[in-house]
Coordinates of C-alpha atoms and ligand atoms in Angstrom, one line a residue:
Chain A
M1 CA 0.0 0.0 0.0
K2 CA 2.5 2.5 1.2
A3 CA 4.7 2.4 -1.9
A4 CA 2.1 2.2 -4.6
I5 CA 0.1 5.3 -5.1
S6 CA 2.2 7.8 -7.1
Q7 CA -0.2 8.7 -9.9
G8 CA 2.0 9.4 -13.0
R9 CA -0.7 11.0 -15.0
S10 CA 1.6 13.8 -16.3
A11 CA 3.0 11.9 -19.2
T12 CA 1.7 12.5 -22.7
P13 CA 1.9 9.0 -24.2
A14 CA 4.9 8.9 -26.4
T15 CA 4.1 6.8 -29.5
R16 CA 6.8 4.5 -30.7
R17 CA 8.0 4.8 -34.2
G18 CA 7.7 1.6 -36.2
L19 CA 10.4 2.2 -38.7
R20 CA 14.0 1.5 -37.9
P21 CA 16.1 4.4 -39.0
T22 CA 19.2 2.5 -37.9
T23 CA 18.7 -0.1 -40.6
L24 CA 18.7 2.6 -43.2
V25 CA 21.8 4.2 -41.8
A26 CA 23.5 0.9 -41.7
I27 CA 22.7 0.3 -45.5
A28 CA 24.0 3.7 -46.4
T29 CA 27.1 3.3 -44.4
L30 CA 28.0 0.0 -45.9
V31 CA 27.4 1.4 -49.5
V32 CA 29.8 4.3 -48.8
L33 CA 32.4 1.9 -47.4
A34 CA 32.1 -0.4 -50.3
A35 CA 32.8 2.5 -52.7
L36 CA 35.7 3.7 -50.5
P37 CA 38.5 1.8 -52.3
L38 CA 37.6 3.6 -55.5
F39 CA 38.8 6.9 -54.0
A40 CA 41.3 5.9 -51.4
K41 CA 45.1 5.5 -51.8
S42 CA 46.2 1.9 -51.1
Y43 CA 48.3 2.8 -48.0
A44 CA 45.2 4.5 -46.5
L45 CA 43.1 1.4 -47.2
T46 CA 45.1 -0.7 -44.7
S47 CA 44.3 1.9 -42.1
Y48 CA 40.6 1.9 -43.1
R49 CA 40.7 -1.9 -43.0
D50 CA 41.9 -1.8 -39.4
V51 CA 39.2 0.7 -38.5
L52 CA 36.6 -1.6 -39.9
L53 CA 37.8 -4.5 -37.8
L54 CA 37.9 -2.2 -34.7
A55 CA 34.3 -1.3 -35.7
V56 CA 33.3 -5.0 -35.6
F57 CA 35.0 -5.1 -32.2
A58 CA 32.8 -2.1 -31.1
L59 CA 29.7 -3.8 -32.5
S60 CA 30.5 -6.9 -30.4
L61 CA 30.6 -4.8 -27.2
D62 CA 27.3 -3.1 -28.2
I63 CA 25.6 -6.5 -28.7
F64 CA 26.2 -7.1 -24.9
W65 CA 26.4 -3.7 -23.2
G66 CA 23.9 -1.9 -25.6
R67 CA 21.3 -4.6 -25.2
T68 CA 21.7 -5.8 -21.6
G69 CA 22.7 -2.6 -20.0
I70 CA 25.6 -4.4 -18.4
L71 CA 29.0 -2.8 -19.1
S72 CA 31.9 -5.2 -19.8
F73 CA 35.4 -3.8 -19.2
G74 CA 36.8 -7.1 -20.4
H75 CA 36.2 -6.9 -24.1
A76 CA 39.9 -6.3 -25.0
T77 CA 40.5 -9.7 -23.4
F78 CA 38.3 -11.4 -26.1
F79 CA 39.7 -9.2 -28.9
G80 CA 43.2 -10.1 -27.7
L81 CA 42.5 -13.8 -27.3
G82 CA 41.3 -13.9 -30.9
A83 CA 44.4 -12.0 -32.1
Y84 CA 46.9 -14.1 -30.0
G85 CA 45.0 -17.3 -30.8
M86 CA 45.6 -16.6 -34.5
A87 CA 49.2 -15.6 -34.0
V88 CA 50.2 -18.5 -31.8
V89 CA 48.6 -21.1 -34.2
A90 CA 50.3 -19.4 -37.2
I91 CA 53.7 -19.0 -35.7
H92 CA 54.2 -21.9 -33.2
F93 CA 52.5 -24.7 -35.2
E94 CA 53.5 -26.0 -38.6
I95 CA 50.1 -26.1 -40.3
D96 CA 49.5 -26.3 -44.1
P97 CA 49.4 -22.6 -45.2
A98 CA 46.1 -23.2 -47.0
W99 CA 44.5 -24.1 -43.6
V100 CA 46.4 -22.1 -41.1
S101 CA 44.1 -19.1 -41.2
L102 CA 41.0 -21.1 -40.6
A103 CA 42.8 -23.0 -37.8
G104 CA 43.9 -19.7 -36.2
L105 CA 40.4 -18.2 -36.5
L106 CA 38.8 -21.3 -34.9
F107 CA 41.4 -21.4 -32.2
G108 CA 41.2 -17.7 -31.4
V109 CA 37.4 -17.6 -31.4
G110 CA 37.2 -20.8 -29.5
L111 CA 39.5 -19.7 -26.8
A112 CA 37.6 -16.5 -26.3
A113 CA 34.2 -18.4 -26.3
A114 CA 35.6 -20.8 -23.7
V115 CA 36.9 -18.0 -21.5
A116 CA 33.7 -16.1 -21.7
T117 CA 31.6 -19.1 -21.0
L118 CA 33.6 -20.0 -17.9
V119 CA 33.9 -16.5 -16.5
G120 CA 30.4 -15.6 -17.6
Y121 CA 29.0 -18.7 -16.0
F122 CA 30.4 -18.0 -12.6
I123 CA 29.6 -14.3 -12.5
L124 CA 26.2 -14.2 -14.3
Y125 CA 24.8 -17.4 -12.7
G126 CA 26.3 -16.0 -9.4
G127 CA 24.0 -13.0 -9.8
V128 CA 26.7 -10.5 -10.4
R129 CA 25.3 -7.5 -12.3
G130 CA 25.9 -3.8 -12.8
A131 CA 29.0 -2.2 -11.5
Y132 CA 30.3 -5.5 -10.0
F133 CA 30.2 -7.1 -13.3
T134 CA 32.2 -4.2 -14.8
I135 CA 34.8 -4.5 -12.0
V136 CA 35.2 -8.3 -12.4
T137 CA 35.6 -8.0 -16.3
L138 CA 38.1 -5.2 -15.7
A139 CA 40.1 -7.6 -13.5
L140 CA 39.9 -10.1 -16.2
T141 CA 41.6 -7.7 -18.7
L142 CA 44.4 -7.0 -16.2
I143 CA 45.0 -10.7 -15.7
A144 CA 44.9 -11.4 -19.5
H145 CA 47.4 -8.6 -20.0
H146 CA 49.8 -9.9 -17.4
V147 CA 49.6 -13.4 -19.0
A148 CA 50.3 -11.9 -22.4
V149 CA 53.4 -10.0 -21.1
G150 CA 54.6 -12.7 -18.8
W151 CA 54.2 -15.9 -20.8
S152 CA 56.8 -14.9 -23.3
D153 CA 57.6 -18.4 -24.6
V154 CA 54.2 -18.5 -26.2
T155 CA 53.2 -14.9 -26.5
G156 CA 56.5 -13.2 -27.2
G157 CA 56.2 -11.1 -24.0
D158 CA 56.4 -7.3 -24.3
S159 CA 57.4 -7.4 -28.0
G160 CA 54.5 -9.7 -29.1
L161 CA 54.7 -12.0 -32.1
I162 CA 55.6 -10.9 -35.6
G163 CA 54.8 -12.7 -38.8
V164 CA 51.1 -13.6 -38.8
P165 CA 50.3 -14.5 -42.3
P166 CA 47.4 -12.8 -44.1
I167 CA 44.0 -14.6 -44.1
T168 CA 43.9 -17.4 -46.6
L169 CA 40.5 -19.1 -47.1
F170 CA 40.1 -22.1 -49.5
G171 CA 43.3 -21.3 -51.4
Y172 CA 42.6 -17.6 -51.8
A173 CA 45.0 -15.3 -49.9
F174 CA 43.8 -11.7 -49.0
I175 CA 47.1 -10.2 -49.4
G176 CA 46.6 -6.9 -51.2
S177 CA 45.2 -3.8 -49.3
T178 CA 42.0 -3.9 -51.4
E179 CA 41.4 -7.6 -50.9
S180 CA 42.0 -7.3 -47.2
Y181 CA 39.8 -4.2 -46.9
Y182 CA 36.9 -6.0 -48.6
L183 CA 37.4 -9.1 -46.3
A184 CA 37.1 -6.7 -43.3
L185 CA 34.0 -5.1 -44.9
A186 CA 32.5 -8.5 -45.5
V187 CA 33.1 -9.4 -41.8
L188 CA 31.5 -6.2 -40.8
T189 CA 28.5 -6.6 -43.1
V190 CA 27.8 -10.1 -42.0
A191 CA 28.2 -9.3 -38.3
L192 CA 26.1 -6.1 -38.6
F193 CA 23.2 -7.7 -40.5
G194 CA 23.4 -10.9 -38.5
S195 CA 23.2 -9.0 -35.2
M196 CA 20.4 -6.7 -36.5
R197 CA 18.3 -9.6 -37.6
L198 CA 18.7 -11.4 -34.3
L199 CA 18.3 -8.4 -32.1
H200 CA 15.4 -6.8 -33.9
G201 CA 13.5 -10.0 -33.3
R202 CA 12.2 -11.7 -30.2
L203 CA 15.6 -12.0 -28.6
G204 CA 16.1 -8.3 -28.7
L205 CA 12.7 -7.9 -27.0
V206 CA 13.6 -10.3 -24.3
L207 CA 17.0 -8.7 -23.7
A208 CA 15.3 -5.3 -23.4
A209 CA 12.9 -6.8 -21.0
I210 CA 15.7 -8.2 -18.9
R211 CA 17.4 -4.8 -19.0
D212 CA 14.3 -3.1 -17.7
S213 CA 13.5 -5.6 -14.9
E214 CA 15.3 -9.0 -14.7
T215 CA 13.1 -10.1 -11.8
K216 CA 10.0 -9.5 -13.8
A217 CA 11.4 -11.3 -16.8
R218 CA 12.2 -14.3 -14.5
T219 CA 8.6 -14.3 -13.1
L220 CA 7.5 -14.5 -16.8
G221 CA 9.4 -17.8 -17.1
Y222 CA 12.6 -16.6 -18.8
R223 CA 15.9 -18.2 -17.8
T224 CA 17.6 -14.8 -17.7
D225 CA 21.0 -16.1 -16.6
R226 CA 21.2 -18.3 -19.6
T227 CA 20.1 -15.6 -22.0
L228 CA 22.7 -13.2 -20.6
L229 CA 25.4 -15.8 -20.8
L230 CA 24.7 -16.7 -24.3
T231 CA 24.6 -13.1 -25.4
F232 CA 27.9 -12.5 -23.5
V233 CA 29.6 -15.5 -25.2
A234 CA 28.3 -14.5 -28.6
S235 CA 29.6 -11.0 -28.1
A236 CA 33.0 -12.2 -26.9
S237 CA 33.3 -14.6 -29.9
L238 CA 32.6 -11.7 -32.3
A239 CA 35.2 -9.6 -30.5
A240 CA 37.7 -12.5 -30.9
L241 CA 36.8 -12.8 -34.6
A242 CA 37.6 -9.1 -35.1
G243 CA 40.9 -9.6 -33.2
A244 CA 42.0 -12.6 -35.2
V245 CA 41.4 -11.0 -38.6
Y246 CA 43.0 -7.7 -37.3
A247 CA 46.1 -9.7 -36.3
A248 CA 46.3 -11.3 -39.7
G249 CA 45.9 -7.9 -41.3
T250 CA 48.6 -6.1 -39.4
G251 CA 50.9 -9.2 -39.3
F252 CA 51.7 -9.0 -35.7
V253 CA 50.2 -9.1 -32.2
A254 CA 51.3 -7.1 -29.1
P255 CA 50.2 -6.8 -25.5
D256 CA 48.3 -3.6 -26.3
F257 CA 45.8 -5.8 -28.1
I258 CA 44.8 -7.2 -24.8
A259 CA 45.1 -4.2 -22.5
L260 CA 42.8 -2.0 -20.4
L261 CA 43.4 0.9 -22.7
L262 CA 41.8 -0.9 -25.6
S263 CA 38.8 -1.9 -23.3
T264 CA 38.4 1.7 -22.4
E265 CA 38.6 2.8 -26.0
V266 CA 36.0 0.4 -27.3
I267 CA 33.6 1.6 -24.6
I268 CA 34.1 5.1 -25.9
W269 CA 33.6 4.1 -29.6
V270 CA 30.3 2.6 -28.6
A271 CA 29.3 5.5 -26.5
V272 CA 30.1 8.1 -29.2
G273 CA 28.1 6.3 -31.8
G274 CA 25.3 5.4 -29.4
S275 CA 25.0 2.2 -27.5
G276 CA 22.2 -0.2 -28.4
T277 CA 22.0 1.0 -32.0
L278 CA 24.5 -1.5 -33.5
I279 CA 25.4 0.8 -36.5
G280 CA 26.2 3.7 -34.1
P281 CA 29.3 2.1 -32.7
V282 CA 30.6 1.4 -36.2
I283 CA 30.3 5.1 -37.0
G284 CA 31.6 6.0 -33.6
T285 CA 34.7 4.0 -34.1
A286 CA 35.5 5.9 -37.4
I287 CA 34.8 9.3 -35.8
V288 CA 37.0 8.6 -32.7
W289 CA 39.7 7.2 -35.0
K290 CA 39.7 10.3 -37.2
L291 CA 39.7 12.6 -34.1
Q292 CA 42.6 10.7 -32.7
Q293 CA 44.6 11.3 -35.9
E294 CA 43.9 15.0 -35.8
I295 CA 44.6 15.5 -32.1
S296 CA 47.6 13.3 -32.0
S297 CA 49.1 15.3 -34.9
I298 CA 48.8 18.4 -32.8
S299 CA 50.2 16.9 -29.7
I300 CA 50.8 13.3 -28.7
A301 CA 50.0 13.9 -25.1
A302 CA 46.7 15.5 -25.9
W303 CA 45.0 12.3 -27.0
P304 CA 45.1 10.4 -23.7
I305 CA 43.8 13.5 -21.9
A306 CA 41.0 14.0 -24.3
L307 CA 40.1 10.3 -24.0
G308 CA 40.1 10.4 -20.2
S309 CA 38.0 13.6 -20.1
F310 CA 35.5 12.0 -22.4
F311 CA 35.3 9.0 -20.3
I312 CA 34.5 11.0 -17.1
L313 CA 31.8 12.9 -19.0
L314 CA 30.5 9.5 -20.2
V315 CA 30.1 8.2 -16.7
L316 CA 28.8 11.5 -15.2
V317 CA 26.8 13.2 -17.9
F318 CA 25.7 10.9 -20.6
P319 CA 25.6 7.3 -19.5
Q320 CA 23.3 6.4 -22.4
G321 CA 25.9 7.5 -25.0
L322 CA 26.4 10.8 -26.9
P323 CA 23.6 10.5 -29.5
A324 CA 20.9 9.6 -27.0
Y325 CA 22.1 12.5 -24.9
L326 CA 21.9 14.9 -27.8
L327 CA 18.7 13.6 -29.0
K328 CA 17.2 14.2 -25.5
K329 CA 18.5 17.7 -25.5
V330 CA 17.1 18.4 -29.0
R331 CA 13.6 17.0 -27.9
A332 CA 13.7 19.0 -24.7
L333 CA 14.4 22.2 -26.8
R334 CA 11.6 21.4 -29.3
S335 CA 9.0 20.8 -26.7
G336 CA 10.0 24.2 -25.2
K337 CA 10.7 22.9 -21.8
G338 CA 14.2 24.1 -21.9
A339 CA 17.1 21.7 -21.7
A340 CA 16.6 19.9 -18.5
P341 CA 18.9 16.9 -18.2
Chain B
M1 CA -8.5 -24.3 -19.0
T2 CA -10.7 -26.3 -16.8
P3 CA -10.1 -27.0 -13.1
A4 CA -9.2 -30.5 -14.0
D5 CA -6.0 -29.2 -15.6
I6 CA -5.0 -27.2 -12.5
P7 CA -3.2 -28.9 -9.6
V8 CA -4.0 -27.8 -6.0
L9 CA -1.6 -25.3 -4.6
A10 CA -0.8 -26.4 -1.1
L11 CA 1.3 -24.5 1.5
D12 CA 2.5 -26.5 4.6
G13 CA 4.0 -24.8 7.6
V14 CA 5.6 -22.1 5.4
C15 CA 7.8 -19.6 7.3
R16 CA 10.0 -16.7 6.1
N17 CA 12.2 -14.7 8.4
F18 CA 14.1 -11.5 7.6
G19 CA 16.8 -11.6 10.3
A20 CA 14.9 -11.5 13.6
L21 CA 11.7 -10.5 11.9
R22 CA 9.2 -13.3 11.3
A23 CA 7.4 -12.0 8.2
V24 CA 5.5 -15.2 7.5
K25 CA 4.7 -17.7 10.3
D26 CA 3.7 -21.3 9.8
V27 CA 1.1 -20.8 7.0
T28 CA -0.7 -24.0 6.1
E29 CA -3.3 -23.4 3.4
S30 CA -4.5 -24.9 0.2
F31 CA -5.9 -23.3 -2.8
Q32 CA -8.4 -25.3 -4.9
P33 CA -8.3 -25.4 -8.7
G34 CA -10.3 -22.5 -10.2
E35 CA -11.0 -21.0 -6.8
L36 CA -10.9 -17.2 -6.2
N37 CA -9.2 -16.3 -3.0
C38 CA -8.6 -13.0 -1.2
I39 CA -5.8 -12.1 1.3
I40 CA -6.4 -9.2 3.6
G41 CA -4.5 -7.9 6.4
P42 CA -2.9 -4.7 7.8
N43 CA 0.3 -3.2 6.4
G44 CA 3.4 -5.3 7.0
A45 CA 1.3 -8.4 7.7
G46 CA 3.3 -10.5 5.3
K47 CA 0.9 -10.6 2.4
S48 CA 3.3 -9.7 -0.4
T49 CA 6.0 -11.9 1.2
L50 CA 3.6 -14.8 1.0
L51 CA 3.2 -14.3 -2.7
D52 CA 7.0 -13.9 -3.1
L53 CA 7.4 -17.3 -1.5
I54 CA 4.8 -18.9 -3.8
C55 CA 6.3 -17.6 -7.0
G56 CA 9.9 -18.2 -6.0
T57 CA 11.1 -14.6 -5.9
L58 CA 12.1 -15.3 -2.3
P59 CA 13.1 -18.7 -0.8
V60 CA 11.1 -20.1 2.2
T61 CA 12.9 -20.3 5.5
S62 CA 11.1 -23.4 6.3
G63 CA 8.0 -25.4 5.3
S64 CA 6.9 -26.6 1.9
I65 CA 4.9 -25.5 -1.1
A66 CA 3.4 -28.1 -3.5
F67 CA 1.8 -27.6 -6.8
G68 CA 0.0 -30.9 -7.3
E69 CA 2.6 -33.6 -6.8
E70 CA 5.5 -31.3 -7.4
A71 CA 7.3 -29.5 -4.5
I72 CA 8.0 -26.0 -5.9
H73 CA 9.7 -24.3 -2.9
G74 CA 13.3 -24.0 -3.8
L75 CA 12.7 -24.1 -7.5
P76 CA 14.0 -20.9 -9.3
G77 CA 11.4 -18.3 -10.1
D78 CA 11.5 -18.9 -13.9
R79 CA 10.7 -22.7 -13.4
I80 CA 7.7 -21.8 -11.2
A81 CA 6.5 -19.4 -13.9
R82 CA 6.8 -22.0 -16.5
L83 CA 4.5 -24.3 -14.4
G84 CA 1.9 -21.7 -15.0
I85 CA 2.1 -19.5 -11.9
A86 CA 1.8 -15.8 -12.9
R87 CA 2.4 -12.8 -10.7
K88 CA 1.5 -9.2 -10.6
F89 CA 3.7 -7.2 -8.2
Q90 CA 2.4 -4.6 -5.7
V91 CA 4.4 -1.8 -7.4
P92 CA 3.4 -2.2 -11.0
T93 CA 6.4 -3.8 -12.8
V94 CA 6.3 -3.6 -16.5
F95 CA 9.1 -3.3 -19.1
E96 CA 9.3 0.5 -19.2
S97 CA 11.2 0.8 -22.5
L98 CA 8.9 -1.5 -24.4
S99 CA 5.5 -0.6 -25.9
V100 CA 2.3 -2.0 -24.4
L101 CA 2.0 -4.6 -27.2
E102 CA 5.7 -5.6 -26.9
N103 CA 5.2 -6.1 -23.2
L104 CA 2.4 -8.6 -23.9
Q105 CA 4.5 -10.2 -26.6
V106 CA 7.3 -10.8 -24.1
A107 CA 4.9 -12.2 -21.6
A108 CA 3.1 -14.5 -24.1
A109 CA 4.5 -17.7 -25.6
P110 CA 6.3 -17.1 -28.9
A111 CA 3.5 -18.9 -30.7
A112 CA 0.7 -16.7 -29.2
S113 CA -1.6 -15.5 -31.9
A114 CA -2.3 -11.8 -32.7
T115 CA -5.9 -12.3 -32.0
E116 CA -5.1 -13.6 -28.5
L117 CA -3.1 -10.6 -27.7
E118 CA -5.8 -8.4 -29.1
R119 CA -8.3 -10.0 -26.7
I120 CA -6.0 -9.3 -23.8
L121 CA -5.6 -5.6 -24.9
G122 CA -9.4 -5.5 -24.9
T123 CA -9.9 -7.0 -21.5
T124 CA -7.3 -4.7 -20.0
H125 CA -8.7 -1.6 -21.7
L126 CA -5.4 -1.0 -23.6
L127 CA -6.6 -1.2 -27.2
D128 CA -5.8 2.4 -27.9
D129 CA -2.4 2.3 -26.1
R130 CA -0.8 -0.6 -27.8
E131 CA 2.0 1.5 -29.3
V132 CA 2.6 3.6 -26.3
E133 CA 5.8 3.1 -24.4
A134 CA 5.1 1.6 -21.0
S135 CA 7.1 4.3 -19.2
A136 CA 4.5 6.9 -20.5
L137 CA 1.5 5.0 -19.1
P138 CA -0.3 6.4 -16.1
H139 CA -0.3 4.3 -13.0
G140 CA -3.7 2.7 -13.5
K141 CA -2.8 1.6 -16.9
K142 CA 0.4 0.1 -15.7
Q143 CA -1.6 -2.0 -13.3
W144 CA -3.8 -3.2 -16.1
L145 CA -0.8 -3.9 -18.3
E146 CA 0.8 -6.0 -15.7
I147 CA -2.4 -7.9 -15.3
G148 CA -2.5 -8.3 -19.1
M149 CA 1.0 -9.7 -19.1
A150 CA 0.1 -12.3 -16.4
L151 CA -3.0 -13.3 -18.6
A152 CA -0.8 -13.5 -21.6
M153 CA 1.1 -16.3 -19.9
Q154 CA -2.1 -18.3 -19.9
P155 CA -1.6 -19.0 -16.2
R156 CA -3.1 -21.8 -14.1
V157 CA -2.5 -19.8 -10.9
L158 CA -2.8 -16.0 -10.9
L159 CA -1.2 -14.0 -8.0
L160 CA -2.3 -10.4 -7.9
D161 CA -0.9 -8.0 -5.3
E162 CA -3.2 -5.1 -4.8
P163 CA -4.4 -4.8 -8.4
T164 CA -6.8 -2.0 -7.7
A165 CA -4.4 0.4 -5.9
G166 CA -4.6 3.7 -7.7
L167 CA -7.6 2.7 -9.8
S168 CA -10.7 4.8 -10.1
V169 CA -14.0 3.5 -8.7
D170 CA -15.2 2.4 -12.1
E171 CA -11.9 0.6 -12.9
T172 CA -12.1 -1.1 -9.5
R173 CA -15.5 -2.3 -10.3
D174 CA -14.2 -3.6 -13.7
T175 CA -11.5 -5.5 -12.0
A176 CA -14.0 -7.1 -9.7
Q177 CA -16.1 -8.1 -12.6
F178 CA -13.1 -9.5 -14.5
L179 CA -11.9 -11.5 -11.5
S180 CA -15.3 -13.0 -11.1
E181 CA -15.2 -14.1 -14.7
L182 CA -11.9 -15.9 -14.2
R183 CA -13.6 -18.2 -11.5
G184 CA -13.5 -21.8 -12.4
S185 CA -10.8 -21.4 -15.1
V186 CA -7.8 -20.0 -13.1
T187 CA -6.8 -20.3 -9.4
V188 CA -6.6 -16.7 -8.3
I189 CA -5.0 -15.3 -5.1
V190 CA -5.6 -11.5 -4.8
I191 CA -4.3 -9.3 -2.1
E192 CA -6.6 -6.4 -1.4
H193 CA -7.1 -3.5 0.9
D194 CA -10.4 -2.2 -0.4
M195 CA -13.0 -3.9 1.8
A196 CA -15.9 -3.0 -0.5
F197 CA -14.1 -4.7 -3.4
V198 CA -13.5 -7.8 -1.3
R199 CA -17.1 -7.9 -0.2
D200 CA -18.2 -7.6 -3.9
L201 CA -16.0 -10.6 -4.8
A202 CA -17.6 -12.8 -2.1
A203 CA -14.5 -15.0 -2.3
R204 CA -12.8 -17.2 0.2
T205 CA -10.8 -14.8 2.3
L206 CA -7.7 -15.3 4.4
V207 CA -6.7 -12.7 7.0
L208 CA -3.0 -12.3 7.7
H209 CA -1.8 -10.6 10.8
L210 CA 1.9 -10.4 11.8
G211 CA 2.7 -13.2 9.4
E212 CA 0.0 -15.6 10.7
V213 CA -3.3 -16.6 9.1
I214 CA -5.7 -15.5 11.9
A215 CA -8.9 -16.4 10.1
S216 CA -10.2 -17.8 6.8
G217 CA -13.4 -18.6 5.2
D218 CA -16.2 -16.7 3.4
F219 CA -15.9 -12.9 3.6
A220 CA -19.3 -12.7 5.3
D221 CA -18.0 -14.8 8.2
I222 CA -14.7 -13.0 8.3
E223 CA -16.4 -9.7 8.6
T224 CA -18.2 -10.7 11.8
N225 CA -15.2 -12.4 13.4
D226 CA -14.2 -10.4 16.5
L227 CA -10.6 -11.0 16.3
V228 CA -10.4 -9.8 12.7
R229 CA -12.5 -6.7 13.6
D230 CA -10.0 -6.0 16.4
V231 CA -6.9 -6.2 14.3
Y232 CA -8.0 -5.0 11.0
L233 CA -11.6 -4.1 10.1
G234 CA -12.0 -2.3 13.3
R235 CA -9.5 0.3 12.2
K236 CA -12.1 1.9 9.9
Ligands
LIG401 N1 13.3 -8.0 1.6 C1 12.9 -7.7 2.9 N2 13.9 -7.5 3.9 C2 13.6 -7.3 5.1 N3 12.3 -7.2 5.6 C3 11.3 -7.3 4.7 C4 11.6 -7.5 3.3 N4 10.4 -7.6 2.6 C5 9.5 -7.4 3.6 N5 10.0 -7.2 4.8 C6 9.2 -7.0 6.1 O1 8.4 -8.1 6.2 C7 7.1 -7.7 6.7 C8 6.0 -8.1 5.8 O2 6.1 -7.3 4.5 P1 5.1 -7.5 3.3 O3 5.6 -6.6 2.3 O4 5.0 -8.9 3.1 O5 3.8 -6.9 4.0 P2 2.4 -6.7 3.3 O6 1.4 -7.4 4.1 O7 2.4 -6.9 1.8 O8 2.2 -5.1 3.5 P3 1.6 -3.9 2.7 O9 0.1 -4.0 2.9 O10 2.2 -2.7 3.2 O11 2.0 -4.2 1.3 C9 7.2 -6.1 6.9 O12 7.5 -5.9 8.2 C10 8.4 -5.8 6.0 O13 9.0 -4.6 6.5
LIG402 MG1 2.4 -5.8 0.2

């Protein structure tokens, strides 16, 4: 009785828009990306390829964070496991060059999936959510980084591993910058449309329900622990796929592929593009990358400061991400109520 | 659903403590298939806690709860829900970021037909609000939506915690009408504070006080029970 009667009659019902503008933005973005090699120099294409793969990485985080509302600070672990998995298989084992890429991809993604399942099972089934989840996954990245630096026989220690061959699939090697760019674009396209298809369906609805009230979702019969774990593992596997293809593109792996800084950066890419939108993080990655180029060219020290400041703003001012924050401001201005937060 | 498909819900010596506080004390009751039951009692009597124990949101401290042959205390809440036990919380709990229709879709089985959901929208007076985001609904409509979600599960047992709180007189009458219509097809346990409403329902009534069932039976008998008058009805 005491808690119940707060009549919220003020709200004018906000109707939901049926159309999904994000799908249109996604298609437009991919069309532009597909045409890019016609205009770009070949050395620039390798940078763009890396950005596309980092965008896949950002997408992977958005699948989990954007949809469940639970922030993972551990996604660099999975990106790094994919990259190191690929590198270790390619460098330490003598596998037929025609198959080594596939073996590396499977090993890297499998490793990340296994770690995500193990860690995810204990923390998600243990009821760990919210900030505690973020802290545990942060610790995971620290541990993974230490292993990458310390286990130098396998990982090459501080200097990492050099000589990861380009991706070769069924006898075709993606060696040139154009070929490897289109491979990265293909990975992004499949990942983007695959995740949109899944998350715009019933699974997306159930994840939104769990984010709003997990207790309620459970009283409706959903095994919420399982749904969250599966989403986490899928998200980690995609991060690892991005990492593995990234390592094959650059030809090397280094401990910064599996470091806290990368975990932080990917959160920022997603936040800049708008978490939960899937295409937003892809665009966010490109924007931040461009900004980094510009700012670093002025002063090397300026970039980490800009990054740190943005992160603090993110936590304190716009936890829903930049676009959602701006959209709210615009709506508030339009409805004439002023810009209340 | 006919009563034959619904098992008896039986509580045996059910207790729940919060630290030193004994919120539910030794409750032994059974709820017959298709029967409409009311629980009344003053604030803090343990009514909501009792429903939490049945639907698995809280574990029992001791005692047992059986749904037919199956012991359900100790099962996770989602398992209990899948047995057909649906719950409406005291503070309306809906998925705020989803539309009314999406809320019902989440609650219903994936195979639920559009006409079935339409029917529930009709029953809950939400036909014109289907596209509205749940966070924008007024309190009363959230109550209805949560009831609609419980119905969408096609439950065998429906646990309703103060469904009429914040509703207008007309809406309260509607709710009473709608609960009466469920008689015989769903076992209903409804917590209420509104005595006129409980009188209207003329259902089997349990009176809870300090965690214990101090009386049970027809509301007419309950109303004349001296003990009940002292602890509860006498307040008015
Ligand atoms: N999670 C909890 N932790 C500690 N004490 C609790 C908890 N939930 C309920 N209580 C206490 O248990 C007692 C019973 O609470 P309950 O909510 O079941 O009462 P109620 O009969 O539903 O009351 P109301 O009419 O106010 O809804 C109260 O004294 C309450 O403060
Ligand atoms: Mg209560």
